[in-house]
CSV table of C-alpha atoms and ligand atoms in Angstrom, one decimal:
chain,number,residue,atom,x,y,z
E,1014,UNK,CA,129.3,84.9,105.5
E,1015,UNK,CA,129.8,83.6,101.9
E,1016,UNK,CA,132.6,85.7,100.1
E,1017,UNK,CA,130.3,86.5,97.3
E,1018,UNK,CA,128.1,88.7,99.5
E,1019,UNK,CA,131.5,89.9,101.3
E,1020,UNK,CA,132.4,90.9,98.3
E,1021,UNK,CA,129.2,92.5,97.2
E,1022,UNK,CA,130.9,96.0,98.0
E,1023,UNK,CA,133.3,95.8,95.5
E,1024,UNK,CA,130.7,95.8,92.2
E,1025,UNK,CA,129.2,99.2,94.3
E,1026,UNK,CA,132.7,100.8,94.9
E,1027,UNK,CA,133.5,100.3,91.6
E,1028,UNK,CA,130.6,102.1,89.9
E,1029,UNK,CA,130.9,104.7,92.8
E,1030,UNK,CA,134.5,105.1,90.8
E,1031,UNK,CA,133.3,104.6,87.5
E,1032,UNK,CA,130.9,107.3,87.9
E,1033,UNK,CA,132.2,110.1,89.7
E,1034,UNK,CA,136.2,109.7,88.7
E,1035,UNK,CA,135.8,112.0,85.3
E,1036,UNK,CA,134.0,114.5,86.4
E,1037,UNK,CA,135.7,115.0,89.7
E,1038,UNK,CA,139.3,115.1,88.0
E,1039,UNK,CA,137.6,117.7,85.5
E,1040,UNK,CA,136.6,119.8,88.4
E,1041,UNK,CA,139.9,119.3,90.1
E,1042,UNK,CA,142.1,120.4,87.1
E,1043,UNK,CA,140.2,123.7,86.8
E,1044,UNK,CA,140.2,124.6,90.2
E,1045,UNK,CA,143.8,123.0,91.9
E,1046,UNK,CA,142.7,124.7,95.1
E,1047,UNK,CA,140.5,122.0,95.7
E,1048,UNK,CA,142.8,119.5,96.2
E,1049,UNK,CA,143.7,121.5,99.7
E,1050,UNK,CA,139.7,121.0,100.7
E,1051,UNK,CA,139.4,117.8,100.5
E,1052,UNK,CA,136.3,117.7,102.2
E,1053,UNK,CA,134.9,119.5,98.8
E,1054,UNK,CA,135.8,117.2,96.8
E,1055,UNK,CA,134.4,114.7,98.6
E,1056,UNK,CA,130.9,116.5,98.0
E,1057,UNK,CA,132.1,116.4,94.1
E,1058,UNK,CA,132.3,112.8,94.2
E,1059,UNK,CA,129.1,112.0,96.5
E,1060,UNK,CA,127.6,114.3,93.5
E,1061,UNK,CA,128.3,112.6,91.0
E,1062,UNK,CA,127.6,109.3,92.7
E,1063,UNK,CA,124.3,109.9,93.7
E,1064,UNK,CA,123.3,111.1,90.1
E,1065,UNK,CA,124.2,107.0,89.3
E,1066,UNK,CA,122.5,105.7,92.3
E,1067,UNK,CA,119.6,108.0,93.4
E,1068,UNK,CA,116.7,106.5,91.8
E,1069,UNK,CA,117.5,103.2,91.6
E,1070,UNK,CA,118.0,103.0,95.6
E,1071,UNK,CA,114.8,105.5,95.6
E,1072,UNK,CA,113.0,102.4,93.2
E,1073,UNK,CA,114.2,100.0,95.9
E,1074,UNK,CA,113.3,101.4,99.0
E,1075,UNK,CA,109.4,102.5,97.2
E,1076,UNK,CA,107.3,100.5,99.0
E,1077,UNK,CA,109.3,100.6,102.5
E,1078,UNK,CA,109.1,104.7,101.9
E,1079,UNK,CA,105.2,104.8,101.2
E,1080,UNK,CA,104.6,102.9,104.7
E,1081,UNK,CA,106.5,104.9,106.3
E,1082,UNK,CA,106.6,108.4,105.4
E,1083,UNK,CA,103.5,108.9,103.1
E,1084,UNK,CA,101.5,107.5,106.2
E,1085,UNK,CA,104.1,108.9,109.0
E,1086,UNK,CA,105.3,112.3,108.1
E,1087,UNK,CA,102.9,115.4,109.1
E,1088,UNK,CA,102.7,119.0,109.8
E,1089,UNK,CA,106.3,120.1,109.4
E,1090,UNK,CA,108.6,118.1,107.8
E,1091,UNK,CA,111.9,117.9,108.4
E,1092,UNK,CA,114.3,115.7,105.8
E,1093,UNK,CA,117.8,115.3,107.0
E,1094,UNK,CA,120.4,114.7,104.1
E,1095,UNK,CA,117.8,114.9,101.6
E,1096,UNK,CA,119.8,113.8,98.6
E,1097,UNK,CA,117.7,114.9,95.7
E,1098,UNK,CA,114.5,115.8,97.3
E,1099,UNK,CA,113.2,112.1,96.8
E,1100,UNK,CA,111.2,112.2,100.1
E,1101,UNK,CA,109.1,115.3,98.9
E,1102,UNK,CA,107.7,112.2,96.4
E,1103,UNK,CA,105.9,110.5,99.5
E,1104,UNK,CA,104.6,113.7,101.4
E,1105,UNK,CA,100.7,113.7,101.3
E,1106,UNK,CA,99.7,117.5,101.4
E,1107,UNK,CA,96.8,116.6,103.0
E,1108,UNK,CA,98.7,116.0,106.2
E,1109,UNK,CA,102.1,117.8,105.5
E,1110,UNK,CA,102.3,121.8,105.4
E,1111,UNK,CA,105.3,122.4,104.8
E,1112,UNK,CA,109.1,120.4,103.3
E,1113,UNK,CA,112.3,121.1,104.7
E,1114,UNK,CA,115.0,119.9,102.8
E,1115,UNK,CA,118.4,120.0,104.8
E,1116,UNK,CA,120.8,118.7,102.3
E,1117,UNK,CA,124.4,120.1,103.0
E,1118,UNK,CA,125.9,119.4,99.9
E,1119,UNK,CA,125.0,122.5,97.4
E,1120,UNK,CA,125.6,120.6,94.7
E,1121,UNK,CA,122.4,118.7,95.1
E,1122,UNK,CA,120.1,121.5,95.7
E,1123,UNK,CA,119.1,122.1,92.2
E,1124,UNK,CA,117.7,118.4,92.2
E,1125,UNK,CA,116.0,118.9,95.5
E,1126,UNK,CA,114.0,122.0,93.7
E,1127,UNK,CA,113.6,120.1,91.0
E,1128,UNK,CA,111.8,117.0,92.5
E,1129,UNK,CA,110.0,119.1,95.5
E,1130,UNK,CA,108.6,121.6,92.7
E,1131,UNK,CA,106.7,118.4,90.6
E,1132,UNK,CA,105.7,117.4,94.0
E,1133,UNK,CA,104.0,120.5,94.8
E,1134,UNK,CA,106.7,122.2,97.0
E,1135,UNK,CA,108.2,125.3,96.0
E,1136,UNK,CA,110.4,127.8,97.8
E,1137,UNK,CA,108.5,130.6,96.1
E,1138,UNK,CA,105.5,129.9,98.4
E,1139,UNK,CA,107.1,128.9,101.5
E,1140,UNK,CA,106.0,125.3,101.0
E,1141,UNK,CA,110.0,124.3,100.6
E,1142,UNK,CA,112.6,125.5,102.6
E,1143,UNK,CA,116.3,124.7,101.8
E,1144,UNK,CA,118.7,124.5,104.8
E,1145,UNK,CA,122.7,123.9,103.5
E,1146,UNK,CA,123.8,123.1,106.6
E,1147,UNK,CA,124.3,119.8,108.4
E,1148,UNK,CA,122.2,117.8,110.7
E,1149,UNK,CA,124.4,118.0,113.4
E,1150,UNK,CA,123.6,122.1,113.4
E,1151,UNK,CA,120.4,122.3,115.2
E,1152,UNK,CA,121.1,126.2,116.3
E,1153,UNK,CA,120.5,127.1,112.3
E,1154,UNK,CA,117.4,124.4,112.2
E,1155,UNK,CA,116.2,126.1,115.2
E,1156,UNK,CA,116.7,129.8,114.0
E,1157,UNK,CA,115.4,128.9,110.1
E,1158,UNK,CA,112.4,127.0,110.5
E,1159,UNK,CA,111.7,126.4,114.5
E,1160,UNK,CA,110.9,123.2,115.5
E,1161,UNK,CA,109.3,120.4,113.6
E,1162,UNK,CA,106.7,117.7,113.9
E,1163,UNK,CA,108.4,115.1,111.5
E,1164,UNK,CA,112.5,114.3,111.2
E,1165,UNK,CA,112.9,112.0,108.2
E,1166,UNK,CA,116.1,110.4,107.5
E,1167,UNK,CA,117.0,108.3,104.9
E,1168,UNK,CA,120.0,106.7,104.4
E,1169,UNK,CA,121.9,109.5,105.8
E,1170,UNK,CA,122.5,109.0,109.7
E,1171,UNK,CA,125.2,107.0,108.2
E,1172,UNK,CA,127.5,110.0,107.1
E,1173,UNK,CA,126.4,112.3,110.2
E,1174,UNK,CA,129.8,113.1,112.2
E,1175,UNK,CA,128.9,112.5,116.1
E,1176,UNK,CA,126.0,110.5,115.4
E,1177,UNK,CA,124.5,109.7,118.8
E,1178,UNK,CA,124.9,113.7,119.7
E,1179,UNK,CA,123.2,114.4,116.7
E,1180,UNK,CA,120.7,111.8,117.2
E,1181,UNK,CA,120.3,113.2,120.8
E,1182,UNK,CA,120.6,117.1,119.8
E,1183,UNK,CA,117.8,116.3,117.2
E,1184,UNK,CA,115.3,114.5,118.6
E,1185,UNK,CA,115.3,116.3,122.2
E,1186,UNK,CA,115.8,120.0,120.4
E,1187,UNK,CA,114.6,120.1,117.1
E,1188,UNK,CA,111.3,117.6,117.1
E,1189,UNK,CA,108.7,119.0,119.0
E,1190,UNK,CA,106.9,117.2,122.1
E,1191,UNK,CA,104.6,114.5,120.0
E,1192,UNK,CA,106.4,114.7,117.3
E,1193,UNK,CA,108.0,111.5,114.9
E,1194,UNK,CA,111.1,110.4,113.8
E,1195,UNK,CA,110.8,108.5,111.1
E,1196,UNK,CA,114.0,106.7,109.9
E,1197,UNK,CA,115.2,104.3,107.0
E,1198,UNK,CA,118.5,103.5,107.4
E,1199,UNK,CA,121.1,100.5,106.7
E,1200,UNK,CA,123.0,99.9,110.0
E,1201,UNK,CA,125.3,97.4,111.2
E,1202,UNK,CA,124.5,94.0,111.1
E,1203,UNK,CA,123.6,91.9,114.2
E,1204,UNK,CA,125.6,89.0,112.9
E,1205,UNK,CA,128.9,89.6,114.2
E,1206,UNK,CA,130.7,88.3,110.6
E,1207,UNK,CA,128.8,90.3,108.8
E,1208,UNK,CA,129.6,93.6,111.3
E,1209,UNK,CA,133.1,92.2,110.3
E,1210,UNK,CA,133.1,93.1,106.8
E,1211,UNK,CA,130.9,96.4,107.4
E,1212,UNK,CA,133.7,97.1,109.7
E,1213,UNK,CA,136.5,96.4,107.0
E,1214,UNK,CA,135.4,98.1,104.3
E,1215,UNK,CA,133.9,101.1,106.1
E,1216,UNK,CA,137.0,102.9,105.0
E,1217,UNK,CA,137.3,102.9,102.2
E,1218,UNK,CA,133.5,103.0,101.2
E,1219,UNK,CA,133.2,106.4,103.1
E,1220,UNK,CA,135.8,108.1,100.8
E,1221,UNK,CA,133.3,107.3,97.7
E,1222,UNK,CA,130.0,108.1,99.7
E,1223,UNK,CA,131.0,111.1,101.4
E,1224,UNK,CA,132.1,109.9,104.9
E,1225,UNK,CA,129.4,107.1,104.9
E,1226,UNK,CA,130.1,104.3,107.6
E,1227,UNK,CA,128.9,100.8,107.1
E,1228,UNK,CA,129.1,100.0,110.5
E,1229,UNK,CA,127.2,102.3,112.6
E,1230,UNK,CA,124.4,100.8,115.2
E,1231,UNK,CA,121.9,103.2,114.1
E,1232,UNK,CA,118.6,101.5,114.9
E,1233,UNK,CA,119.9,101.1,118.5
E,1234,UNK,CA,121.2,105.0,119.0
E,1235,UNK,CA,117.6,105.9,118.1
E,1236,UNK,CA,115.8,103.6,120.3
E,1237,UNK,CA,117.4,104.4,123.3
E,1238,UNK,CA,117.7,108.5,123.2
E,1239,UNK,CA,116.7,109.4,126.2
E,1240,UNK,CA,115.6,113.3,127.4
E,1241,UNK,CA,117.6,115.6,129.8
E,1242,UNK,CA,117.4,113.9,132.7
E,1243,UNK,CA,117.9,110.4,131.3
E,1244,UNK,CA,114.5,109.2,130.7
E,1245,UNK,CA,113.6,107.7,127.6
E,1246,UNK,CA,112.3,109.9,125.3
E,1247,UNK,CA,109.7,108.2,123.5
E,1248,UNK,CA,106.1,107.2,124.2
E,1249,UNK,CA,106.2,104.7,121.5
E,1250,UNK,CA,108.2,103.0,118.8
E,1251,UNK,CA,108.8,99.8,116.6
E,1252,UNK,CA,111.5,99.2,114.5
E,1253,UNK,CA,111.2,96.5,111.4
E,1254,UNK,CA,113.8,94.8,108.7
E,1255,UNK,CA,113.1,94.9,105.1
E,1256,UNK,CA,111.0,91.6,103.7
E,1257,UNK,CA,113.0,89.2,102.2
E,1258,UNK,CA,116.8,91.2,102.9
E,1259,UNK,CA,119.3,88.6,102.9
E,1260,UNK,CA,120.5,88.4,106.5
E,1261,UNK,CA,124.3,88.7,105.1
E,1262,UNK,CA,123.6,92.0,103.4
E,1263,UNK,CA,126.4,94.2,104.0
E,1264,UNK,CA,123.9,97.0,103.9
E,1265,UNK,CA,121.7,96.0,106.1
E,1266,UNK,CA,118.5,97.6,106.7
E,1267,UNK,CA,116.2,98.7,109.4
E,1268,UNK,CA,113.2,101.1,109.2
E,1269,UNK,CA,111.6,102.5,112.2
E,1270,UNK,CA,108.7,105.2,113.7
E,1271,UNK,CA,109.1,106.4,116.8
E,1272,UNK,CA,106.9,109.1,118.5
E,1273,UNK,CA,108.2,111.2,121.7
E,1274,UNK,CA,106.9,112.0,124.7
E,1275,UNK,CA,104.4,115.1,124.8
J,691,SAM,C1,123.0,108.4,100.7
J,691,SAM,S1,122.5,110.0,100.6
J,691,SAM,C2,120.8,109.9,100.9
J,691,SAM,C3,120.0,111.0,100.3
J,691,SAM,C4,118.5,110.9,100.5
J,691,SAM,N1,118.1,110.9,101.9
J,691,SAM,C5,117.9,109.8,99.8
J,691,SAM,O1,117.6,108.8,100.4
J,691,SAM,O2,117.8,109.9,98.5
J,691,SAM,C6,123.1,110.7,102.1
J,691,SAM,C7,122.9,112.2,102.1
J,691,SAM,O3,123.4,112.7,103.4
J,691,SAM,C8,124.0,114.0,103.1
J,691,SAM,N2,124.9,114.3,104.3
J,691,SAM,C9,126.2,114.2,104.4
J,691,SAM,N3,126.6,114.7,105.6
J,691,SAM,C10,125.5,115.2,106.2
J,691,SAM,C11,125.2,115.9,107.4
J,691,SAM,N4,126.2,116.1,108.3
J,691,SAM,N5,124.0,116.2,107.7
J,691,SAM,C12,123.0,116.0,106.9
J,691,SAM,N6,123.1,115.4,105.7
J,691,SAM,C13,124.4,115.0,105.4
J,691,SAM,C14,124.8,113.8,101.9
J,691,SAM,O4,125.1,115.0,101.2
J,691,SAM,C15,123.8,113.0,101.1
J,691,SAM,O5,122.9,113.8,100.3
């Protein structure tokens, strides 16, 4: 792998820095309790840093997003990790009744009623619904909205603690028999120097992106979920790369739509 893209992370990190530092410190000095929840403050941080990055990895990912959700996503819609409600952007209403917006990280909320609203969901009449809690807690996704026809996740099954059981919990729970996953997510890289990298600076990328991993095999968790009694779940899937992606991207990308079993 040529240094240059190895090194690609640092330009990232640094405006990850640049970007939350102030503001952080700011929220730190008027509230010293936070530096005993760390956890908190590392939902300052992601806050600030995805107010820098949101749209411009939004503007990337445009065309990618139409194929895949726009034509995808139906009935109701569940968006893990939902950022700033960027996904309610490519729901067509005449498919999709209703957005769910699990984004567990308060901060962002506002944002997420902001973008859903111009987009023609609003809480006020039941056409959003705003879950704070994390993907991995499919009891509350279960008891707030039932279960769902579409799971959307962007960019987020990277930060999910116990991904494969949340993976697993989700799809065999939470989406209902027919239902689709549909999934854009940078994963680790099938060139093993590339995985090397991904796996060095996984640490110290997560503390910038809110527990973020670099390195996680994603696209292959998904594909082979398998039901109860260890069948594979889905009736039918495919899984693409992003046209012209550099093969040593650090964050590299697959996108995929997978429909289970009825
Ligand atoms: C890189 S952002 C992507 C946001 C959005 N999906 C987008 O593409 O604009 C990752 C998001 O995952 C959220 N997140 C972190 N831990 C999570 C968890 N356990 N369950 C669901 N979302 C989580 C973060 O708060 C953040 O908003």
């Amino acid at each position: 792998m040529k240094l240059s893209a190895a090194l690609g992370f640092v330009t990232d990190f640094r405006y990850a820095l640049q970007a939350s530092l102030l503001g952080t410190l700011k929220a730190v000095v008027s509230s010293p309790s936070l530096l005993l929840k760390p956890a908190l403050v590392s939902r300052i941080v992601m806050s600030y840093v995805w107010g820098m990055f949101a749209d411009g990895v939004d503007g990337n990912g445009r065309e990618i997003k139409a194929e895949l959700i726009t034509q995808g996503a139906h009935g109701l819609v569940l968006d893990i990790g939902a950022g700033h409600g960027h996904t309610a952007n490519y729901l067509d209403h005449d498919k999709v009744t209703r957005y769910v917006a699990l984004e567990p990280n308060t901060l962002m909320h506002p944002r997420i009623r902001e973008t859903a609203k111009a987009a023609g969901f609003e809480e006020a009449n039941g056409s959003l619904v705003i879950l704070s809690c994390g993907a991995e807690d499919t009891e509350t996704i279960l008891s707030s909205v039932g279960a769902v026809d579409t799971i959307v996740s962007v960019l987020t099954l990277c930060s999910v603690p116990c991904p494969e059981l949340t993976i697993t919990s989700l799809v065999r729970d939470v989406l209902k028999p027919g239902g689709v996953l549909l999934y854009f997510e940078h994963v680790r890289s099938p060139r093993d120097d590339v995985a090397w990298w991904q796996k060095l600076w996984t640490p110290l990328w997560q503390l910038a992106f809110d527990g973020c991993k670099l390195d996680r095999p994603t696209h292959l968790w998904i594909e082979d979920a398998l039901d109860t009694e260890g069948n594979r779940i889905w009736k039918e899937g495919r899984r693409w790369g992003v046209k012209d992606e550099p093969e040593e991207h650090l964050w590299w990308h697959q996108v995929g739509r997978y429909t289970k079993l009825s």
